[in-house]
Short mmCIF file of C-alpha atoms in Angstrom, two decimals:
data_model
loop_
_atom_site.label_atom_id
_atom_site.label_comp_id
_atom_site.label_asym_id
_atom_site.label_seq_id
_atom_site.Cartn_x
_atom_site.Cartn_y
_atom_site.Cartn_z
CA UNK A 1 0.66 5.40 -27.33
CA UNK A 2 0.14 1.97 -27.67
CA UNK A 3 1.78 -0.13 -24.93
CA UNK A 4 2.36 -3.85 -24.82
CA UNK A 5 3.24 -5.66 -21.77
CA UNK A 6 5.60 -9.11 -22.90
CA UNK A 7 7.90 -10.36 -20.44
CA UNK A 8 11.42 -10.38 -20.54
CA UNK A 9 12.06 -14.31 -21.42
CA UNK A 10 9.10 -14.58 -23.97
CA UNK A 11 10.73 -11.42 -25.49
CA UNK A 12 14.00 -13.16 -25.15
CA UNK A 13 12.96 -16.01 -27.44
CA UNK A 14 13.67 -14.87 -30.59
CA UNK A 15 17.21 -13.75 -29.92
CA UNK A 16 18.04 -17.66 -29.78
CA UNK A 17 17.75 -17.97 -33.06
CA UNK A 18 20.71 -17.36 -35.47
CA UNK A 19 21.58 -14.01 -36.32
CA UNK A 20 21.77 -13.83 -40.04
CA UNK A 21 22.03 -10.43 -41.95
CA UNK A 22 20.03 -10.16 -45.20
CA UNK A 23 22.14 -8.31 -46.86
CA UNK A 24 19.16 -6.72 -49.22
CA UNK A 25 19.13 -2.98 -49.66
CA UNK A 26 21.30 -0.44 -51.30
CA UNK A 27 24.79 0.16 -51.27
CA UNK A 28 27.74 -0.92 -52.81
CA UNK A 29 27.63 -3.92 -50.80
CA UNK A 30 30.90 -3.32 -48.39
CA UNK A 31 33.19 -2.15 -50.22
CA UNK A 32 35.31 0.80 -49.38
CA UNK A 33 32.26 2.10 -47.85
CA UNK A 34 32.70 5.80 -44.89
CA UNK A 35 29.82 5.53 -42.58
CA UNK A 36 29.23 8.67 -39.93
CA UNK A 37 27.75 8.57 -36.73
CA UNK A 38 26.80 11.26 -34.46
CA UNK A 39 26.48 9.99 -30.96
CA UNK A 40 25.98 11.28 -27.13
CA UNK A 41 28.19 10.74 -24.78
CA UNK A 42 27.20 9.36 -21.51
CA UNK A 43 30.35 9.65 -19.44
CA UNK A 44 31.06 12.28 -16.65
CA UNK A 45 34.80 12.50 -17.80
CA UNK A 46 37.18 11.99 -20.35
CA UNK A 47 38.17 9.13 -18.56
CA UNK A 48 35.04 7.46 -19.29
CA UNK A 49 33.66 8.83 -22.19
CA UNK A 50 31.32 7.16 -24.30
CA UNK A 51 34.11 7.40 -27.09
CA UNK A 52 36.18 4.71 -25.54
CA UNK A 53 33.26 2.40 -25.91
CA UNK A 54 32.64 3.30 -29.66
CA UNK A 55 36.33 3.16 -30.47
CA UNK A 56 36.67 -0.15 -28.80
CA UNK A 57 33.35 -1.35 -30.93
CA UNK A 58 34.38 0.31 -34.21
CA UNK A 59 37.81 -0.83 -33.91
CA UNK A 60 36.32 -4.70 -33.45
CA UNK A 61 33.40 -4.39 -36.36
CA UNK A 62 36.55 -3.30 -38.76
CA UNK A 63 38.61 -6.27 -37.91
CA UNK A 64 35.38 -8.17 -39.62
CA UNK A 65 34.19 -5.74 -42.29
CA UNK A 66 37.63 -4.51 -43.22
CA UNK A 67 35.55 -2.95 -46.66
CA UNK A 68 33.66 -0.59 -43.93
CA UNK A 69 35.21 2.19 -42.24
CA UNK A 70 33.07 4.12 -38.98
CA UNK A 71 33.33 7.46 -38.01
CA UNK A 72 31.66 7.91 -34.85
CA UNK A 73 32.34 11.57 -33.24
CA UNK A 74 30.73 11.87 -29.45
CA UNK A 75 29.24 15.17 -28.31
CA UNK A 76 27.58 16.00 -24.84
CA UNK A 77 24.05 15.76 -24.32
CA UNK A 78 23.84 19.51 -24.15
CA UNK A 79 24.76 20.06 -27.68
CA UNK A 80 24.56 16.59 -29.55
CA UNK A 81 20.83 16.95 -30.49
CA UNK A 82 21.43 20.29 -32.02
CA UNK A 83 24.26 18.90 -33.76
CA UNK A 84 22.42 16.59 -35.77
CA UNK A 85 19.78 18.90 -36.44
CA UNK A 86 21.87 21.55 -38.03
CA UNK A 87 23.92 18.90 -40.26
CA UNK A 88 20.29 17.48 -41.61
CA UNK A 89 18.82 21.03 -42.04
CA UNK A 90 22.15 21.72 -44.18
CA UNK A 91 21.62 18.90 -46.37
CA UNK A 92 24.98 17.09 -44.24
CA UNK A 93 23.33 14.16 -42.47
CA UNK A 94 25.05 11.39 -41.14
CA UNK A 95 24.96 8.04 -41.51
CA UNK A 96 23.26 7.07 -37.87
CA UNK A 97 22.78 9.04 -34.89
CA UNK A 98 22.26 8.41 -31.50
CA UNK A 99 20.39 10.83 -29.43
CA UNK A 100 17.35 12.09 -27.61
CA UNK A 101 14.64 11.82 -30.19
CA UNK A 102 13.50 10.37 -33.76
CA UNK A 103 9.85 11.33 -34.08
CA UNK A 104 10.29 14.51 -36.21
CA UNK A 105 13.12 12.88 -38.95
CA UNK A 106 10.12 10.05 -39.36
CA UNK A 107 7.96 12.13 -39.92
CA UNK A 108 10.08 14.01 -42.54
CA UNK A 109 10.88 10.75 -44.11
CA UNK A 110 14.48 10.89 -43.67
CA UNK A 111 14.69 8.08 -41.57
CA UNK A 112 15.60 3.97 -42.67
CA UNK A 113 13.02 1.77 -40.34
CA UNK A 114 14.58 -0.63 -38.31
CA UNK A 115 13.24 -3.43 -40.28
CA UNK A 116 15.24 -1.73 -42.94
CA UNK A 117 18.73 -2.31 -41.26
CA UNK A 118 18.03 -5.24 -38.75
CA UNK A 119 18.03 -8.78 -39.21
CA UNK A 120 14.61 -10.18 -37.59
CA UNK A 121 16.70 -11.88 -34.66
CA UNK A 122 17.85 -8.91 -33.44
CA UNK A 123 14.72 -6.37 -34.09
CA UNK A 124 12.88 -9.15 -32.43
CA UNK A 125 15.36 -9.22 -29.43
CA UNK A 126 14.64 -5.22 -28.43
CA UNK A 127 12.09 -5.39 -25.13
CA UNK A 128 8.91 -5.20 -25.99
CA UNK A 129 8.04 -1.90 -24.32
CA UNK A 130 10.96 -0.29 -25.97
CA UNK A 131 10.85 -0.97 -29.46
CA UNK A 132 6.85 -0.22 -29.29
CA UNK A 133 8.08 2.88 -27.55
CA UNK A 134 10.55 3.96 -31.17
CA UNK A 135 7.33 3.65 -33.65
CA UNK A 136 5.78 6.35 -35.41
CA UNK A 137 3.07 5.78 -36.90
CA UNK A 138 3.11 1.62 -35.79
CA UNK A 139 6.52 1.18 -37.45
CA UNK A 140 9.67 1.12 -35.86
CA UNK A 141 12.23 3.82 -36.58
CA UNK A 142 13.59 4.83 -33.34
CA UNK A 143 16.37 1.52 -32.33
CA UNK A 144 16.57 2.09 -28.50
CA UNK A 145 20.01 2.55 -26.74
CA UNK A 146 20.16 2.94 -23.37
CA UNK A 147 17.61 2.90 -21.16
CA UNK A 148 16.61 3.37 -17.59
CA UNK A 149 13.53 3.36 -15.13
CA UNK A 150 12.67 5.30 -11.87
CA UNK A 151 13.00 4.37 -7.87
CA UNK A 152 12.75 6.08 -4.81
CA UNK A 153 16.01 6.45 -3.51
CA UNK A 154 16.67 7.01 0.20
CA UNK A 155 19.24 7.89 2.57
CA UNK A 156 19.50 4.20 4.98
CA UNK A 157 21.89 6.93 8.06
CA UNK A 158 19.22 9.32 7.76
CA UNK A 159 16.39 7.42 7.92
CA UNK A 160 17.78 4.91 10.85
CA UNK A 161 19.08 8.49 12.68
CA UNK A 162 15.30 9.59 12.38
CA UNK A 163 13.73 6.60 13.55
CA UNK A 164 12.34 5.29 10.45
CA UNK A 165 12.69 1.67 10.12
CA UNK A 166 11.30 0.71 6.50
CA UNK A 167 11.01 2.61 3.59
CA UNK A 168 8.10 4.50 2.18
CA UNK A 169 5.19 2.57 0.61
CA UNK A 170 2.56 4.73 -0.08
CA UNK A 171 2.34 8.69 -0.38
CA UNK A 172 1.07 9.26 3.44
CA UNK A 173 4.61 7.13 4.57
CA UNK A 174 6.33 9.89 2.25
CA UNK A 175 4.54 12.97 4.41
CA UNK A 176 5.46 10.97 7.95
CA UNK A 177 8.85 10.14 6.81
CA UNK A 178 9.50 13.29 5.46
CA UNK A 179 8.32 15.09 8.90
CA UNK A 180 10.43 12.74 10.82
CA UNK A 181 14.04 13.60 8.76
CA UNK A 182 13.06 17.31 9.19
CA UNK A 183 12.73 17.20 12.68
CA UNK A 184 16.02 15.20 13.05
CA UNK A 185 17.47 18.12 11.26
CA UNK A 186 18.17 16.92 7.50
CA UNK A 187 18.44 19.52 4.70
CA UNK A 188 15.82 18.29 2.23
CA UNK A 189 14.00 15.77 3.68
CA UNK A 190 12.29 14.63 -0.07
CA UNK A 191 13.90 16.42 -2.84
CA UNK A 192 11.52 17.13 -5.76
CA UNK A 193 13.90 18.75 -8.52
CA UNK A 194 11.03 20.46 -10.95
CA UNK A 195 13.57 22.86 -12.11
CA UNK A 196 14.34 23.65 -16.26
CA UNK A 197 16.89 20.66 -16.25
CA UNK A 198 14.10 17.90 -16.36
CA UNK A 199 11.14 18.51 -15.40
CA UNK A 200 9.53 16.37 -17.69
CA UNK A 201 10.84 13.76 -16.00
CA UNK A 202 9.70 14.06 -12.89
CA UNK A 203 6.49 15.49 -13.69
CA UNK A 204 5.58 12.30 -15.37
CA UNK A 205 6.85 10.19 -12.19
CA UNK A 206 4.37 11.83 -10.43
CA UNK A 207 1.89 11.57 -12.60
CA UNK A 208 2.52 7.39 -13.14
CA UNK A 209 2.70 7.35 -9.80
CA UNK A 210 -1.04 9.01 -9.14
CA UNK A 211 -2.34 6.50 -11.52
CA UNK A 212 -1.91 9.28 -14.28
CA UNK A 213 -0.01 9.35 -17.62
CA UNK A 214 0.91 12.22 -20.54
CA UNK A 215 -1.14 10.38 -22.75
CA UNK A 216 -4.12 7.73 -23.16
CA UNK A 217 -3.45 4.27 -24.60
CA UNK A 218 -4.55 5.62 -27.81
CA UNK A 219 -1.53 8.79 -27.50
CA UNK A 220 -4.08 11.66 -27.05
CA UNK A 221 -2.92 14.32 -24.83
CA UNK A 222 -4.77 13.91 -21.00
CA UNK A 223 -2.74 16.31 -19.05
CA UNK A 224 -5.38 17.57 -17.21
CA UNK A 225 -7.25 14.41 -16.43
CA UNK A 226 -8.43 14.31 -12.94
CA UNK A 227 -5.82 12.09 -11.99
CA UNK A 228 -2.95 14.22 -12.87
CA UNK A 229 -4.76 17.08 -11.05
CA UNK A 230 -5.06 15.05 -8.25
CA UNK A 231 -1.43 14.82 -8.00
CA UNK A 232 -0.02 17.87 -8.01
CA UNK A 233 -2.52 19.68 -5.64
CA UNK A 234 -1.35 16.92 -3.34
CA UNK A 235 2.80 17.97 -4.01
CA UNK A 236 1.64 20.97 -3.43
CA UNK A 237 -0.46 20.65 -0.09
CA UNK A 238 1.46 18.33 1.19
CA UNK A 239 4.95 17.83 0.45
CA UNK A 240 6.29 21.44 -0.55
CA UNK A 241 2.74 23.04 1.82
CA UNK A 242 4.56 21.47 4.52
CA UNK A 243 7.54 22.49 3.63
CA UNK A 244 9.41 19.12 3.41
CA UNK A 245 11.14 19.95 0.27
CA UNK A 246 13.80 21.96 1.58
CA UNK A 247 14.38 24.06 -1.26
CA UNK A 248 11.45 25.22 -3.95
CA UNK A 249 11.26 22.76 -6.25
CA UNK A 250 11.09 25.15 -9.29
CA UNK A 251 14.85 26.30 -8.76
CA UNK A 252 15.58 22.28 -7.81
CA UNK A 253 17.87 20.34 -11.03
CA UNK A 254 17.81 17.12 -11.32
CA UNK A 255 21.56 17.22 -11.49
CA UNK A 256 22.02 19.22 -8.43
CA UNK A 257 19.12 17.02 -6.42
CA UNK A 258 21.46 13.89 -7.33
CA UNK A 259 24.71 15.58 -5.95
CA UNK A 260 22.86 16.53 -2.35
CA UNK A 261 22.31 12.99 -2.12
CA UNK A 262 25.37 12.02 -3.15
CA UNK A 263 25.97 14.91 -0.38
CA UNK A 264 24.78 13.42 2.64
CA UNK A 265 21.88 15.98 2.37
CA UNK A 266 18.62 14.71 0.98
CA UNK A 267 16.57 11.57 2.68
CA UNK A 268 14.86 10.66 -0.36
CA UNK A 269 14.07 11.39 -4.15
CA UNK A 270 12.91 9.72 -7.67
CA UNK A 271 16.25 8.11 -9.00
CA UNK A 272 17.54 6.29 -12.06
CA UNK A 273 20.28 3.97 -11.85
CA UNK A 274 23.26 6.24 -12.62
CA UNK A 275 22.40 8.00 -9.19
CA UNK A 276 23.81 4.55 -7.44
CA UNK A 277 27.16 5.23 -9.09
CA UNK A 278 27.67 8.86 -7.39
CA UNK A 279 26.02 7.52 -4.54
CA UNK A 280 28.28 5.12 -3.87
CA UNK A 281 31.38 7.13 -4.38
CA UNK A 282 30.61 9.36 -1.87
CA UNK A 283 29.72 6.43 0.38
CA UNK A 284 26.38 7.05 1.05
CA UNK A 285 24.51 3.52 2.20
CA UNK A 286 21.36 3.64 0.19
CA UNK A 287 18.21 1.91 -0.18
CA UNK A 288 15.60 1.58 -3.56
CA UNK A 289 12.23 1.33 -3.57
CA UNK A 290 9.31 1.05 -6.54
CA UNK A 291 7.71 4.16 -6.37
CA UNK A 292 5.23 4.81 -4.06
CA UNK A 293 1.48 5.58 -4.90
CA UNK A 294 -1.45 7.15 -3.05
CA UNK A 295 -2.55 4.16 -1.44
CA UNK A 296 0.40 1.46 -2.23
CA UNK A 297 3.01 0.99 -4.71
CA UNK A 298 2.72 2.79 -7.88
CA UNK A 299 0.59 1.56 -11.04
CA UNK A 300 3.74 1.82 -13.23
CA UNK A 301 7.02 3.97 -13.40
CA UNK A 302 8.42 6.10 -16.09
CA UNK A 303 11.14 4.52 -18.61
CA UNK A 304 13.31 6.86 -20.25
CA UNK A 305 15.61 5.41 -23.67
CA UNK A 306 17.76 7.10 -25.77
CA UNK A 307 17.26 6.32 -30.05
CA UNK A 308 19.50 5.38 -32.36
CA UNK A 309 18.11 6.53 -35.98
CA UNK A 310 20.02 5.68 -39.44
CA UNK A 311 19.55 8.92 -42.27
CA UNK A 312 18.65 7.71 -45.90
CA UNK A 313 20.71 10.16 -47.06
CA UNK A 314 23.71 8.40 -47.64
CA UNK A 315 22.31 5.24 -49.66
CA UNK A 316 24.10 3.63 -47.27
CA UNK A 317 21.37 0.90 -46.10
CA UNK A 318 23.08 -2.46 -46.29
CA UNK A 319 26.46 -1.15 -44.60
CA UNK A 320 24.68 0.68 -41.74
CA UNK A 321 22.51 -2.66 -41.29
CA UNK A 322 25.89 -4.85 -40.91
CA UNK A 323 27.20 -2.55 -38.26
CA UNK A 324 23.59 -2.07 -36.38
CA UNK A 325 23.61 -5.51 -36.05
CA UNK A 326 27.00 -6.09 -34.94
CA UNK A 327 25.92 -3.16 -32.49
CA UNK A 328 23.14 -4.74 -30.72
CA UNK A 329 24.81 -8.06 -30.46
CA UNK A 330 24.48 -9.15 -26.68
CA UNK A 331 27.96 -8.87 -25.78
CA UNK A 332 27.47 -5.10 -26.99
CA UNK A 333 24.88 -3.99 -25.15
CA UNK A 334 25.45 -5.62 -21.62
CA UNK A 335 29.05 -3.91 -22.10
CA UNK A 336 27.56 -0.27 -22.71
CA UNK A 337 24.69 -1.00 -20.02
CA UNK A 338 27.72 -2.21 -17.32
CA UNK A 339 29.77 0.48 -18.42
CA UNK A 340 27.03 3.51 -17.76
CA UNK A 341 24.69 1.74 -15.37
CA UNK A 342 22.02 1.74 -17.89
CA UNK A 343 19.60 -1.17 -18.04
CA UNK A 344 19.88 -3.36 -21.81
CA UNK A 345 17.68 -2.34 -24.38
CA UNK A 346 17.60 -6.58 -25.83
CA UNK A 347 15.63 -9.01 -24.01
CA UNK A 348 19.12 -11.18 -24.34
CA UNK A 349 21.11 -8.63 -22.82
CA UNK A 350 18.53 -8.58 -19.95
CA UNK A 351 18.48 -12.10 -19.41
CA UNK A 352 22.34 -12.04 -19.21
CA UNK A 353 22.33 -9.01 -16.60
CA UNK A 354 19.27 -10.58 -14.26
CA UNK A 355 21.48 -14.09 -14.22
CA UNK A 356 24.55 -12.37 -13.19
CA UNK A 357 24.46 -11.04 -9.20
CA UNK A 358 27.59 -8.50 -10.23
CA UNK A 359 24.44 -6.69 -11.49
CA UNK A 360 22.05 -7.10 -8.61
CA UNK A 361 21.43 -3.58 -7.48
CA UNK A 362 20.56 -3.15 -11.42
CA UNK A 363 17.96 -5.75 -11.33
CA UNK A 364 14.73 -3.97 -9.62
CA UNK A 365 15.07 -0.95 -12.18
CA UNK A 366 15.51 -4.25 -14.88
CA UNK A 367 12.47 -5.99 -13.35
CA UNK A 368 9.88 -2.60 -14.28
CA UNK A 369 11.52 -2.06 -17.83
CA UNK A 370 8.94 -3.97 -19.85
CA UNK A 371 5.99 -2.58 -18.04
CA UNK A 372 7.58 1.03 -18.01
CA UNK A 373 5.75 4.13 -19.50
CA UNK A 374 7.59 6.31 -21.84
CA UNK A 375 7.57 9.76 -22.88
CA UNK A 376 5.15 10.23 -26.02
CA UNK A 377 8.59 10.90 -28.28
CA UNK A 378 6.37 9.30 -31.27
CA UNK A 379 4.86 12.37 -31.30
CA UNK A 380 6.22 15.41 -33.42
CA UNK A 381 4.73 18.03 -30.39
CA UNK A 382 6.16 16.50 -28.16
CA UNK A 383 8.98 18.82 -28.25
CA UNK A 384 7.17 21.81 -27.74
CA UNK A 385 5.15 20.13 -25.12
CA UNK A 386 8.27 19.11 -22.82
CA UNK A 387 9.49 22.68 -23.41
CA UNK A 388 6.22 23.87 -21.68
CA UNK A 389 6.16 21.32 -18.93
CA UNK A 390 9.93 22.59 -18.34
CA UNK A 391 8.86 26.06 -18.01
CA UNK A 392 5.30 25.72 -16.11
CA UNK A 393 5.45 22.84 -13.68
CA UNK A 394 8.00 23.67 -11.14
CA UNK A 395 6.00 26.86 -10.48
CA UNK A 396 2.25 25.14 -10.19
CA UNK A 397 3.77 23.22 -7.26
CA UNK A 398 4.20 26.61 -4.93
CA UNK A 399 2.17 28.74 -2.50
CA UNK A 400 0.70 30.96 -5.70
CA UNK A 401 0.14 27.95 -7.79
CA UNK A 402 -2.90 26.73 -9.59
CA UNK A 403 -2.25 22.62 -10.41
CA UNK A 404 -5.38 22.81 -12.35
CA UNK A 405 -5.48 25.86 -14.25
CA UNK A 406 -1.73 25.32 -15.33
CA UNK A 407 -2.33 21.51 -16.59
CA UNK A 408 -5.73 23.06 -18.56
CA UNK A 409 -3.52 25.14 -20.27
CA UNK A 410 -0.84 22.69 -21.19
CA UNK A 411 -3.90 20.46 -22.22
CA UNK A 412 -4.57 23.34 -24.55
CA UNK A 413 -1.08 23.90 -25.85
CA UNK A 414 -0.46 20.34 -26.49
CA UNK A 415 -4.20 19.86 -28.35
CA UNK A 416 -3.23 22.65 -30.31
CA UNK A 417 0.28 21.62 -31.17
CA UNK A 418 -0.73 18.27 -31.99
CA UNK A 419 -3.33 19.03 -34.27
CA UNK A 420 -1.14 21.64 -36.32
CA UNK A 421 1.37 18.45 -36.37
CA UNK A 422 -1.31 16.32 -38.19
#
């Protein structure tokens, strides 16, 4: 994939400019007009459910566009993808959904671009890195919403208990640090969740971190590049070899990682910013770092967004547009992102969040965003790719494990899926 590197106030420019809709498209221009949109929720209750924030926003877009009613219905992330799959495949879709991927409904041609929907204030106002991040095939379907990118997280009691004064910088004060909470007795001294939940995820943190990727700059597959190689026969040597892993990582969720932390249990792991919320509320005191590399910090970190797509289906172009854009006003997004401890997907948002100390503990995961490395979602294998990752990775990591062998086959499975995709 392409990737361009624009910092956050040159990317901010053109949201000072006056956001005026177009109004071009088809549709019956506002009148009496049902839109539908399928969205995840990102709450951990109903007490904070993503469809207080929608209400609240629909509720406020209606009191301007009275001709325009929304329907947004919020499943969990377990189900919501599916959801929208099985209404398009029956000919049902909605309006817009928001969810984990866009790639494939491109590709189909069922998808509205955003310069379809969006006035050019506000498509110019996504970060740089993100909206490059929603093309297929160097146009933008994919709007992002939400987004986060990765730190080490670590345990400030444990590591003061064990002697350790500063945090890791590189992968050898990882090993040493690791050793020292172990000896002083902590559960999982560096917990490296490569279980079925998301190992995608951390795979590629690793792999950033090694001076690695899933792809070249040109979005072939280079899974088994030396580099990534590189990587995991070091996890594997000398992080779980050593046993400083506590548990194997293959049986290790992200989710369940998160709550040992939360816990008490685990000295450090690879975070995103909605592990400070859980953190906190248990009262652990905890530190972030940018991930650590071989030899010093990492050459980049992973960024992870969520898509909001809009469905031709409908004809409903110009009344999706007017609410899109009343969506990604900046008031809207620094809401959601303060709400879920998500980082902005608008350069205006951003600016707003890094001017405002409230959000300070947000700002080194802001600071990476527009350098961040994404998941190749503008490919239509990518799917079956992750799926394989899940399955293989956690595995290549242990005492029978072959780091090599298993990334030459995934090379192979993802060559082979991505030419049958062509």
């Amino acid at each position: 994939m392409r990737r361009r590197y624009v910092s956050l106030a040159a990317a901010g420019l053109a949201a000072t400019m006056t956001v005026t809709l177009t109004g071009c498209g088809s549709g019956s221009g506002g009148n009496d007009v049902a839109l539908t949109l399928i969205a995840a929720d990102y709450g951990d209750s109903k007490a904070n459910s993503s469809q207080h924030y929608w209400d609240d926003l629909v509720r406020a877009f209606q009191e301007q566009n009275p001709g325009i009613k929304v329907d947004v219905k919020v499943y969990n992330w377990t189900v919501v993808d599916k959801k929208v799959e099985d209404l398009v495949n029956a000919g049902k879709a909605p309006d817009m959904a928001q969810v984990g991927a866009y790639a494939d409904y491109a590709a189909r041609g069922k998808l509205y671009g955003a310069d379809d929907l969006l006035s050019i204030p506000v498509q110019a106002d996504f970060t740089p890195s993100l909206a490059e991040a929603g093309e297929y095939q160097r146009k933008q379907y994919g709007m992002p919403f939400g987004a986060s990118t990765r730190r080490l997280f670590y345990n400030k009691k444990l590591f003061a208990a064990a002697g350790i004064t500063t945090p890791p910088q590189n992968w050898a004060d990882i090993v040493s640090d690791a050793q020292a909470l172990k000896a002083h007795g902590v559960k999982i001294p560096f917990a490296l969740p490569l279980g079925p939940e998301e190992t995608q995820a951390e795979t590629l943190e690793w792999l950033l971190a090694g001076g690695g990727d899933y792809t070249d700059n040109i979005g072939k597959y280079t899974l088994n590049a030396p580099e990534n190689v590189k990587t995991f026969e070091w996890l594997q040597k000398d992080l779980v070899g050593k046993d400083l892993t506590g548990v194997d990582p293959a049986k290790l969720n992200r989710e369940d990682a998160f709550a040992a932390f939360a816990d008490g249990d685990v000295g450090m792991l690879n975070g995103h910013p909605t592990l400070m919320k859980q953190a906190a509320a248990k009262g652990v005191d905890y530190g972030t770092v940018e991930l650590p590399g071989p030899t010093g910090k990492a050459k980049a970190t992973m960024g992870v967004a969520d898509w909001m797509m809009a469905f031709k289906q409908n004809g409903h172009r110009t009344e999706v547009g007017k609410f899109l854009n009343f969506v990604y006003s900046e008031k809207n997004v620094l809401k959601f992102s303060a709400d879920y401890n998500l980082l902005p997907v608008t350069s205006s948002a951003s600016q707003a969040m890094l001017a405002d100390d409230k959000f300070s503990k947000l700002h080194g995961f802001l600071a990476q965003l527009p350098n961040a490395h994404f998941y190749p979602s503008d490919k239509t294998s990518w799917p079956l790719v992750s799926k394989t990752i899940k399955s293989r990775m956690g595995a290549t990591v242990g005492p029978h494990g072959n780091p090599s062998a298993t990334l030459t086959d995934l090379q192979n499975i993802a060559d082979t899926a991505d030419n049958t995709a062509e």
